[in-house]
């Protein structure tokens, strides 16, 4: 069963506008972590933001914020003030467990974001 | 700087030959390394999990005799694609959990089998 769902295969956003990338997940483990990664055409995976299942507040990192709605099992990424360099693939990922070194991280199908000048 | 160094970044090989991909952890001990494969325009699919000093654990559908993983030390894990075929052409990337809030990736290797 699909554990990470990203329903938007592709998104367009005007430069300087905000954009929300959707992510829903499925787990029965009370302890888990959610990640967002950016993958430009070069292939490298760039860590953006992390949200732990027990974190009380939504995570923020600069222009990135995570809209964490635990009851709905959603972890949407909000990018404010989009820049041309934000054009890339974005992956939502989940780690089940308490975060030991051997915990697997699984990835959603990804969303391709294109920022329009 | 890079926490995990992966080499080579790209490789072209002839069908039937073997290719070794290395991932080295820098400045920390990687007890566990995860290997992923990514086909064009698709997501990262976990292939196997390697733990230092023990046999790798492969995901369902991944041929362990074709994708040999060695994790002989705390700083080096290798993936060898044996008898490569064109359908093995893909982007291979390693990852380790240096701390629970972040997963560190190698730079990835683009393999093309001709």
XYZ file of C-alpha atoms in Angstrom:
231
model
C 0.000 0.000 0.000
C 1.173 3.485 -0.837
C 2.426 5.081 2.338
C 3.265 8.493 0.946
C 0.950 10.225 -1.497
C 1.715 13.347 -3.459
C -1.284 14.060 -5.641
C 0.267 16.824 -7.727
C 2.589 15.418 -10.407
C 3.333 18.920 -11.637
C 2.809 22.443 -10.345
C 3.379 25.922 -11.726
C 3.820 29.051 -9.657
C 4.540 32.647 -10.514
C 7.815 34.017 -9.257
C 7.487 35.695 -5.814
C 4.203 33.913 -5.125
C 3.692 31.252 -2.460
C 2.988 27.631 -3.358
C 1.776 24.618 -1.393
C 2.880 21.101 -2.250
C 0.614 18.405 -0.869
C 1.665 15.276 0.992
C -0.390 12.719 2.847
C 0.986 9.697 4.608
C -0.155 6.502 6.202
C 1.335 4.900 9.283
C 0.223 3.140 12.429
C 3.451 3.910 14.261
C 2.949 6.731 16.795
C 6.559 7.781 16.373
C 7.596 8.936 12.942
C 9.289 11.750 11.097
C 8.411 13.570 7.928
C 10.883 15.117 5.519
C 10.807 17.227 2.433
C 13.608 17.039 -0.118
C 14.337 19.055 -3.236
C 15.942 17.343 -6.215
C 17.192 19.629 -8.991
C 18.079 18.264 -12.415
C 21.601 17.483 -11.161
C 20.110 14.680 -9.073
C 21.367 15.638 -5.644
C 18.911 15.377 -2.797
C 18.683 18.613 -0.820
C 17.152 18.435 2.642
C 14.582 21.162 3.217
C 12.653 20.567 6.400
C 11.794 17.978 9.044
C 8.726 17.449 11.238
C 8.591 14.938 14.069
C 5.300 13.297 14.971
C 5.503 14.622 18.513
C 6.502 18.145 17.578
C 3.905 20.590 18.813
C 4.657 23.338 16.353
C 4.891 23.320 12.599
C 8.457 23.272 11.339
C 9.867 26.288 9.540
C 13.164 26.788 7.741
C 13.556 30.129 6.048
C 11.122 30.273 3.122
C 9.963 26.721 3.803
C 7.276 25.801 6.271
C 5.502 22.542 6.882
C 1.771 22.559 7.476
C 1.472 19.521 9.723
C -2.053 18.255 10.329
C -1.578 15.086 12.317
C -5.203 13.991 12.496
C -5.522 14.267 8.738
C -2.079 12.716 8.219
C -0.967 15.496 5.979
C 2.344 17.336 5.832
C 2.131 19.956 3.135
C 5.163 22.027 2.199
C 4.679 25.754 1.774
C 7.276 27.704 -0.153
C 6.921 31.438 0.226
C 8.194 34.020 -2.252
C 9.061 31.492 -4.961
C 12.312 31.952 -6.833
C 13.368 30.659 -10.231
C 15.875 28.417 -8.490
C 13.043 26.628 -6.735
C 12.166 24.828 -9.972
C 12.871 21.162 -9.191
C 11.322 17.895 -8.080
C 10.100 17.858 -4.499
C 9.772 14.662 -2.510
C 7.896 14.077 0.710
C 9.367 11.267 2.783
C 8.609 9.455 6.003
C 10.639 7.619 8.592
C 8.772 5.262 10.898
C 10.191 4.697 14.339
C 12.111 6.753 16.833
C 14.899 7.726 14.524
C 17.547 5.102 15.035
C 20.305 4.707 12.487
C 18.593 1.758 10.848
C 15.150 3.289 10.315
C 14.064 3.255 6.690
C 12.940 6.388 4.925
C 10.409 5.948 2.140
C 9.607 8.517 -0.490
C 6.488 9.759 -2.189
C 6.197 9.922 -5.975
C 7.266 13.554 -6.096
C 5.945 16.838 -7.444
C 7.628 18.727 -10.244
C 7.557 22.453 -9.487
C 8.130 25.019 -12.189
C 8.533 28.670 -11.261
C 7.460 31.068 -13.998
C 9.182 34.438 -14.318
C 30.707 20.215 2.826
C 29.415 16.812 1.791
C 28.697 14.457 4.650
C 28.492 11.422 2.374
C 30.777 11.229 -0.636
C 29.597 9.030 -3.497
C 31.704 8.014 -6.495
C 31.598 7.900 -9.396
C 29.040 10.571 -10.210
C 28.433 8.992 -13.583
C 29.586 5.877 -15.382
C 29.051 4.279 -18.766
C 29.763 0.588 -19.062
C 29.326 -2.194 -21.570
C 26.606 -4.757 -21.142
C 27.861 -7.736 -19.181
C 30.459 -5.886 -17.153
C 30.313 -4.989 -13.462
C 30.302 -1.559 -11.916
C 31.182 -0.603 -8.343
C 29.731 2.449 -6.649
C 31.233 3.717 -3.411
C 29.748 5.765 -0.606
C 32.029 7.120 2.084
C 30.813 8.836 5.214
C 32.933 11.826 6.165
C 33.633 12.755 9.768
C 31.200 10.273 11.250
C 30.568 6.557 11.494
C 27.769 5.246 9.298
C 26.574 2.032 10.887
C 23.776 1.759 8.353
C 23.685 2.720 4.676
C 20.604 2.656 2.504
C 20.814 2.222 -1.261
C 18.166 3.627 -3.568
C 17.510 3.462 -7.296
C 15.675 6.103 -9.246
C 14.438 5.735 -12.810
C 13.785 8.902 -14.850
C 10.839 10.915 -13.615
C 10.178 8.454 -10.817
C 10.695 8.399 -7.093
C 13.513 6.872 -5.092
C 12.968 3.180 -4.483
C 14.799 1.527 -1.615
C 16.887 -1.383 -2.832
C 18.674 -2.572 0.265
C 19.910 -1.724 3.718
C 23.481 -2.481 4.695
C 24.831 -2.641 8.201
C 28.513 -2.573 8.994
C 29.914 -6.058 9.357
C 26.771 -7.957 8.421
C 24.844 -9.046 5.346
C 22.670 -6.542 3.583
C 18.885 -6.732 3.743
C 17.279 -6.499 0.318
C 13.823 -5.207 -0.496
C 11.370 -7.472 -2.202
C 12.067 -7.863 -5.894
C 15.721 -6.784 -5.705
C 18.179 -9.478 -6.813
C 20.842 -9.807 -4.151
C 23.180 -11.687 -6.475
C 23.016 -8.914 -9.013
C 23.349 -5.981 -6.642
C 26.165 -6.846 -4.275
C 26.436 -4.647 -1.231
C 29.430 -4.565 1.039
C 29.709 -2.541 4.241
C 33.038 -3.657 5.564
C 33.804 -0.557 7.592
C 31.960 2.234 9.352
C 32.976 4.720 6.687
C 32.573 2.789 3.449
C 29.685 0.999 1.767
C 29.802 -0.236 -1.819
C 27.190 -1.326 -4.335
C 28.357 -3.498 -7.214
C 26.053 -3.982 -10.178
C 27.144 -7.317 -11.616
C 26.685 -8.330 -15.250
C 25.010 -5.033 -15.973
C 22.356 -4.793 -18.662
C 20.717 -1.760 -20.274
C 17.691 -2.120 -18.002
C 20.028 -1.505 -15.031
C 20.668 2.005 -16.326
C 19.435 4.255 -13.565
C 20.379 6.779 -10.907
C 21.748 5.101 -7.791
C 22.057 7.011 -4.540
C 23.073 6.133 -1.013
C 21.813 7.549 2.250
C 22.703 7.295 5.910
C 21.004 8.457 9.090
C 23.560 10.647 10.760
C 20.924 12.032 13.081
C 17.214 11.374 13.331
C 16.102 14.735 12.020
C 17.925 14.463 8.743
C 19.047 11.832 6.300
C 22.327 12.458 4.485
C 22.587 11.476 0.850
C 25.484 10.854 -1.425
C 25.633 12.860 -4.630
C 24.262 9.970 -6.670
C 25.623 7.937 -9.591
C 24.135 7.927 -13.067
C 24.752 4.511 -14.580
C 24.345 3.974 -18.313
C 24.781 0.473 -19.673
C 25.333 0.269 -23.416
